[in-house]
């Protein structure tokens, strides 16, 4: 199968599993993101019940994690399960939110992150 942006970040089995965990954590387990266009549209039209900051932070953290996993598989022949990748994502979100606690825009986001744990 040809590697495309859609396949790598949204359609491969590992990406699907990590996205599923992320969407569940955000309380959006019913969201369907199969194509980059779907992701962009979802980001533009987020429900008001969701924090745009938390969602965008999560997506911005997830993309490089998937990219590094892809490179590790191709160049090093090593791989990690989706559960480990989600733990990396979770740790990165927690660290980022803890570092930004004093910022008004980030107050309450840590609570939201744990809301659907």
JSON list of C-alpha atoms in Angstrom, two decimals:
[
{"chain": "A", "resi": 1, "resn": "UNK", "atom": "CA", "xyz": [0.00, 0.00, 0.00]},
{"chain": "A", "resi": 2, "resn": "UNK", "atom": "CA", "xyz": [1.26, 3.45, -0.87]},
{"chain": "A", "resi": 3, "resn": "UNK", "atom": "CA", "xyz": [2.04, 5.66, 2.08]},
{"chain": "A", "resi": 4, "resn": "UNK", "atom": "CA", "xyz": [-0.19, 8.69, 2.13]},
{"chain": "A", "resi": 5, "resn": "UNK", "atom": "CA", "xyz": [-0.88, 11.28, 4.78]},
{"chain": "A", "resi": 6, "resn": "UNK", "atom": "CA", "xyz": [-4.38, 9.84, 5.24]},
{"chain": "A", "resi": 7, "resn": "UNK", "atom": "CA", "xyz": [-3.09, 6.31, 5.65]},
{"chain": "A", "resi": 8, "resn": "UNK", "atom": "CA", "xyz": [-0.21, 7.12, 7.97]},
{"chain": "A", "resi": 9, "resn": "UNK", "atom": "CA", "xyz": [-1.99, 9.48, 10.34]},
{"chain": "A", "resi": 10, "resn": "UNK", "atom": "CA", "xyz": [-5.59, 8.26, 10.21]},
{"chain": "A", "resi": 11, "resn": "UNK", "atom": "CA", "xyz": [-6.08, 4.90, 8.49]},
{"chain": "A", "resi": 12, "resn": "UNK", "atom": "CA", "xyz": [-3.32, 2.49, 9.52]},
{"chain": "A", "resi": 13, "resn": "UNK", "atom": "CA", "xyz": [-4.29, 0.14, 12.34]},
{"chain": "A", "resi": 14, "resn": "UNK", "atom": "CA", "xyz": [-1.97, 1.72, 14.91]},
{"chain": "A", "resi": 15, "resn": "UNK", "atom": "CA", "xyz": [-3.15, 5.25, 14.12]},
{"chain": "A", "resi": 16, "resn": "UNK", "atom": "CA", "xyz": [-6.78, 4.14, 14.29]},
{"chain": "A", "resi": 17, "resn": "UNK", "atom": "CA", "xyz": [-6.22, 2.66, 17.75]},
{"chain": "A", "resi": 18, "resn": "UNK", "atom": "CA", "xyz": [-4.43, 5.74, 19.10]},
{"chain": "A", "resi": 19, "resn": "UNK", "atom": "CA", "xyz": [-7.04, 8.08, 17.62]},
{"chain": "A", "resi": 20, "resn": "UNK", "atom": "CA", "xyz": [-9.77, 5.94, 19.15]},
{"chain": "A", "resi": 21, "resn": "UNK", "atom": "CA", "xyz": [-8.19, 6.29, 22.59]},
{"chain": "A", "resi": 22, "resn": "UNK", "atom": "CA", "xyz": [-7.69, 10.03, 22.10]},
{"chain": "A", "resi": 23, "resn": "UNK", "atom": "CA", "xyz": [-11.25, 10.63, 20.93]},
{"chain": "A", "resi": 24, "resn": "UNK", "atom": "CA", "xyz": [-12.57, 8.59, 23.83]},
{"chain": "A", "resi": 25, "resn": "UNK", "atom": "CA", "xyz": [-10.48, 10.66, 26.25]},
{"chain": "A", "resi": 26, "resn": "UNK", "atom": "CA", "xyz": [-11.94, 13.82, 24.70]},
{"chain": "A", "resi": 27, "resn": "UNK", "atom": "CA", "xyz": [-15.47, 12.44, 24.99]},
{"chain": "A", "resi": 28, "resn": "UNK", "atom": "CA", "xyz": [-15.79, 12.19, 21.21]},
{"chain": "A", "resi": 29, "resn": "UNK", "atom": "CA", "xyz": [-15.69, 8.44, 20.66]},
{"chain": "A", "resi": 30, "resn": "UNK", "atom": "CA", "xyz": [-18.35, 8.73, 17.92]},
{"chain": "A", "resi": 31, "resn": "UNK", "atom": "CA", "xyz": [-16.22, 11.00, 15.73]},
{"chain": "A", "resi": 32, "resn": "UNK", "atom": "CA", "xyz": [-15.13, 9.50, 12.43]},
{"chain": "A", "resi": 33, "resn": "UNK", "atom": "CA", "xyz": [-11.76, 10.69, 11.12]},
{"chain": "A", "resi": 34, "resn": "UNK", "atom": "CA", "xyz": [-10.67, 8.69, 8.09]},
{"chain": "A", "resi": 35, "resn": "UNK", "atom": "CA", "xyz": [-9.26, 11.43, 5.89]},
{"chain": "A", "resi": 36, "resn": "UNK", "atom": "CA", "xyz": [-7.18, 14.53, 6.56]},
{"chain": "A", "resi": 37, "resn": "UNK", "atom": "CA", "xyz": [-10.13, 16.61, 5.34]},
{"chain": "A", "resi": 38, "resn": "UNK", "atom": "CA", "xyz": [-12.32, 15.00, 8.04]},
{"chain": "A", "resi": 39, "resn": "UNK", "atom": "CA", "xyz": [-9.76, 15.93, 10.68]},
{"chain": "A", "resi": 40, "resn": "UNK", "atom": "CA", "xyz": [-9.53, 19.54, 9.48]},
{"chain": "A", "resi": 41, "resn": "UNK", "atom": "CA", "xyz": [-13.33, 19.85, 9.34]},
{"chain": "A", "resi": 42, "resn": "UNK", "atom": "CA", "xyz": [-13.65, 18.38, 12.82]},
{"chain": "A", "resi": 43, "resn": "UNK", "atom": "CA", "xyz": [-11.07, 20.85, 14.17]},
{"chain": "A", "resi": 44, "resn": "UNK", "atom": "CA", "xyz": [-12.92, 23.76, 12.56]},
{"chain": "A", "resi": 45, "resn": "UNK", "atom": "CA", "xyz": [-16.36, 22.74, 13.79]},
{"chain": "A", "resi": 46, "resn": "UNK", "atom": "CA", "xyz": [-15.64, 21.38, 17.28]},
{"chain": "A", "resi": 47, "resn": "UNK", "atom": "CA", "xyz": [-18.65, 21.10, 19.55]},
{"chain": "A", "resi": 48, "resn": "UNK", "atom": "CA", "xyz": [-18.88, 23.93, 22.09]},
{"chain": "A", "resi": 49, "resn": "UNK", "atom": "CA", "xyz": [-18.63, 21.36, 24.87]},
{"chain": "A", "resi": 50, "resn": "UNK", "atom": "CA", "xyz": [-15.00, 20.71, 23.88]},
{"chain": "A", "resi": 51, "resn": "UNK", "atom": "CA", "xyz": [-12.05, 22.91, 24.64]},
{"chain": "A", "resi": 52, "resn": "UNK", "atom": "CA", "xyz": [-10.48, 23.98, 21.36]},
{"chain": "A", "resi": 53, "resn": "UNK", "atom": "CA", "xyz": [-7.17, 24.47, 23.13]},
{"chain": "A", "resi": 54, "resn": "UNK", "atom": "CA", "xyz": [-7.14, 20.93, 24.54]},
{"chain": "A", "resi": 55, "resn": "UNK", "atom": "CA", "xyz": [-8.17, 19.34, 21.25]},
{"chain": "A", "resi": 56, "resn": "UNK", "atom": "CA", "xyz": [-5.62, 21.26, 19.21]},
{"chain": "A", "resi": 57, "resn": "UNK", "atom": "CA", "xyz": [-2.90, 20.54, 21.75]},
{"chain": "A", "resi": 58, "resn": "UNK", "atom": "CA", "xyz": [-3.79, 16.83, 21.58]},
{"chain": "A", "resi": 59, "resn": "UNK", "atom": "CA", "xyz": [-3.71, 16.70, 17.79]},
{"chain": "A", "resi": 60, "resn": "UNK", "atom": "CA", "xyz": [-0.45, 18.66, 17.68]},
{"chain": "A", "resi": 61, "resn": "UNK", "atom": "CA", "xyz": [1.07, 16.17, 20.11]},
{"chain": "A", "resi": 62, "resn": "UNK", "atom": "CA", "xyz": [-0.26, 13.09, 18.34]},
{"chain": "A", "resi": 63, "resn": "UNK", "atom": "CA", "xyz": [1.03, 13.83, 14.83]},
{"chain": "A", "resi": 64, "resn": "UNK", "atom": "CA", "xyz": [4.77, 13.74, 15.72]},
{"chain": "A", "resi": 65, "resn": "UNK", "atom": "CA", "xyz": [4.27, 10.64, 17.87]},
{"chain": "A", "resi": 66, "resn": "UNK", "atom": "CA", "xyz": [2.81, 8.78, 14.89]},
{"chain": "A", "resi": 67, "resn": "UNK", "atom": "CA", "xyz": [5.56, 10.17, 12.63]},
{"chain": "A", "resi": 68, "resn": "UNK", "atom": "CA", "xyz": [8.33, 9.01, 14.99]},
{"chain": "A", "resi": 69, "resn": "UNK", "atom": "CA", "xyz": [6.71, 5.58, 15.25]},
{"chain": "A", "resi": 70, "resn": "UNK", "atom": "CA", "xyz": [6.62, 5.35, 11.45]},
{"chain": "A", "resi": 71, "resn": "UNK", "atom": "CA", "xyz": [10.30, 6.28, 11.23]},
{"chain": "A", "resi": 72, "resn": "UNK", "atom": "CA", "xyz": [11.23, 3.81, 13.95]},
{"chain": "A", "resi": 73, "resn": "UNK", "atom": "CA", "xyz": [9.44, 1.01, 12.10]},
{"chain": "A", "resi": 74, "resn": "UNK", "atom": "CA", "xyz": [11.00, 1.85, 8.74]},
{"chain": "A", "resi": 75, "resn": "UNK", "atom": "CA", "xyz": [14.53, 2.78, 9.77]},
{"chain": "A", "resi": 76, "resn": "UNK", "atom": "CA", "xyz": [15.11, 0.79, 12.96]},
{"chain": "A", "resi": 77, "resn": "UNK", "atom": "CA", "xyz": [12.79, -2.17, 12.50]},
{"chain": "A", "resi": 78, "resn": "UNK", "atom": "CA", "xyz": [11.28, -1.55, 15.93]},
{"chain": "A", "resi": 79, "resn": "UNK", "atom": "CA", "xyz": [7.69, -0.86, 16.85]},
{"chain": "A", "resi": 80, "resn": "UNK", "atom": "CA", "xyz": [5.56, -0.04, 19.84]},
{"chain": "A", "resi": 81, "resn": "UNK", "atom": "CA", "xyz": [1.93, -0.97, 20.39]},
{"chain": "A", "resi": 82, "resn": "UNK", "atom": "CA", "xyz": [-0.78, 1.67, 20.18]},
{"chain": "A", "resi": 83, "resn": "UNK", "atom": "CA", "xyz": [-1.26, 1.53, 23.95]},
{"chain": "A", "resi": 84, "resn": "UNK", "atom": "CA", "xyz": [2.35, 2.66, 24.49]},
{"chain": "A", "resi": 85, "resn": "UNK", "atom": "CA", "xyz": [1.95, 5.45, 21.94]},
{"chain": "A", "resi": 86, "resn": "UNK", "atom": "CA", "xyz": [-1.16, 6.66, 23.74]},
{"chain": "A", "resi": 87, "resn": "UNK", "atom": "CA", "xyz": [0.74, 6.62, 27.04]},
{"chain": "A", "resi": 88, "resn": "UNK", "atom": "CA", "xyz": [3.38, 8.82, 25.39]},
{"chain": "A", "resi": 89, "resn": "UNK", "atom": "CA", "xyz": [0.64, 11.15, 24.20]},
{"chain": "A", "resi": 90, "resn": "UNK", "atom": "CA", "xyz": [-1.01, 11.19, 27.61]},
{"chain": "A", "resi": 91, "resn": "UNK", "atom": "CA", "xyz": [2.30, 12.01, 29.33]},
{"chain": "A", "resi": 92, "resn": "UNK", "atom": "CA", "xyz": [3.03, 14.79, 26.84]},
{"chain": "A", "resi": 93, "resn": "UNK", "atom": "CA", "xyz": [-0.42, 16.35, 27.30]},
{"chain": "A", "resi": 94, "resn": "UNK", "atom": "CA", "xyz": [-0.10, 16.16, 31.09]},
{"chain": "A", "resi": 95, "resn": "UNK", "atom": "CA", "xyz": [3.37, 17.72, 31.05]},
{"chain": "A", "resi": 96, "resn": "UNK", "atom": "CA", "xyz": [2.30, 20.49, 28.70]},
{"chain": "A", "resi": 97, "resn": "UNK", "atom": "CA", "xyz": [-0.79, 21.32, 30.73]},
{"chain": "A", "resi": 98, "resn": "UNK", "atom": "CA", "xyz": [1.12, 21.25, 34.02]},
{"chain": "A", "resi": 99, "resn": "UNK", "atom": "CA", "xyz": [3.73, 23.60, 32.59]},
{"chain": "A", "resi": 100, "resn": "UNK", "atom": "CA", "xyz": [1.00, 26.00, 31.47]},
{"chain": "A", "resi": 101, "resn": "UNK", "atom": "CA", "xyz": [-1.15, 25.99, 34.61]},
{"chain": "A", "resi": 102, "resn": "UNK", "atom": "CA", "xyz": [-0.56, 29.70, 35.29]},
{"chain": "A", "resi": 103, "resn": "UNK", "atom": "CA", "xyz": [-1.90, 30.66, 31.85]},
{"chain": "A", "resi": 104, "resn": "UNK", "atom": "CA", "xyz": [-5.54, 31.68, 31.98]},
{"chain": "A", "resi": 105, "resn": "UNK", "atom": "CA", "xyz": [-6.29, 29.89, 28.72]},
{"chain": "A", "resi": 106, "resn": "UNK", "atom": "CA", "xyz": [-5.06, 26.55, 30.12]},
{"chain": "A", "resi": 107, "resn": "UNK", "atom": "CA", "xyz": [-6.75, 26.63, 33.51]},
{"chain": "A", "resi": 108, "resn": "UNK", "atom": "CA", "xyz": [-9.13, 23.72, 33.91]},
{"chain": "A", "resi": 109, "resn": "UNK", "atom": "CA", "xyz": [-7.75, 21.80, 30.93]},
{"chain": "A", "resi": 110, "resn": "UNK", "atom": "CA", "xyz": [-6.07, 19.16, 33.09]},
{"chain": "A", "resi": 111, "resn": "UNK", "atom": "CA", "xyz": [-9.45, 18.44, 34.67]},
{"chain": "A", "resi": 112, "resn": "UNK", "atom": "CA", "xyz": [-11.01, 18.17, 31.21]},
{"chain": "A", "resi": 113, "resn": "UNK", "atom": "CA", "xyz": [-8.22, 15.81, 30.11]},
{"chain": "A", "resi": 114, "resn": "UNK", "atom": "CA", "xyz": [-9.11, 13.42, 32.95]},
{"chain": "A", "resi": 115, "resn": "UNK", "atom": "CA", "xyz": [-12.88, 13.83, 32.61]},
{"chain": "A", "resi": 116, "resn": "UNK", "atom": "CA", "xyz": [-13.37, 10.83, 30.30]},
{"chain": "A", "resi": 117, "resn": "UNK", "atom": "CA", "xyz": [-10.49, 8.70, 31.57]}
]
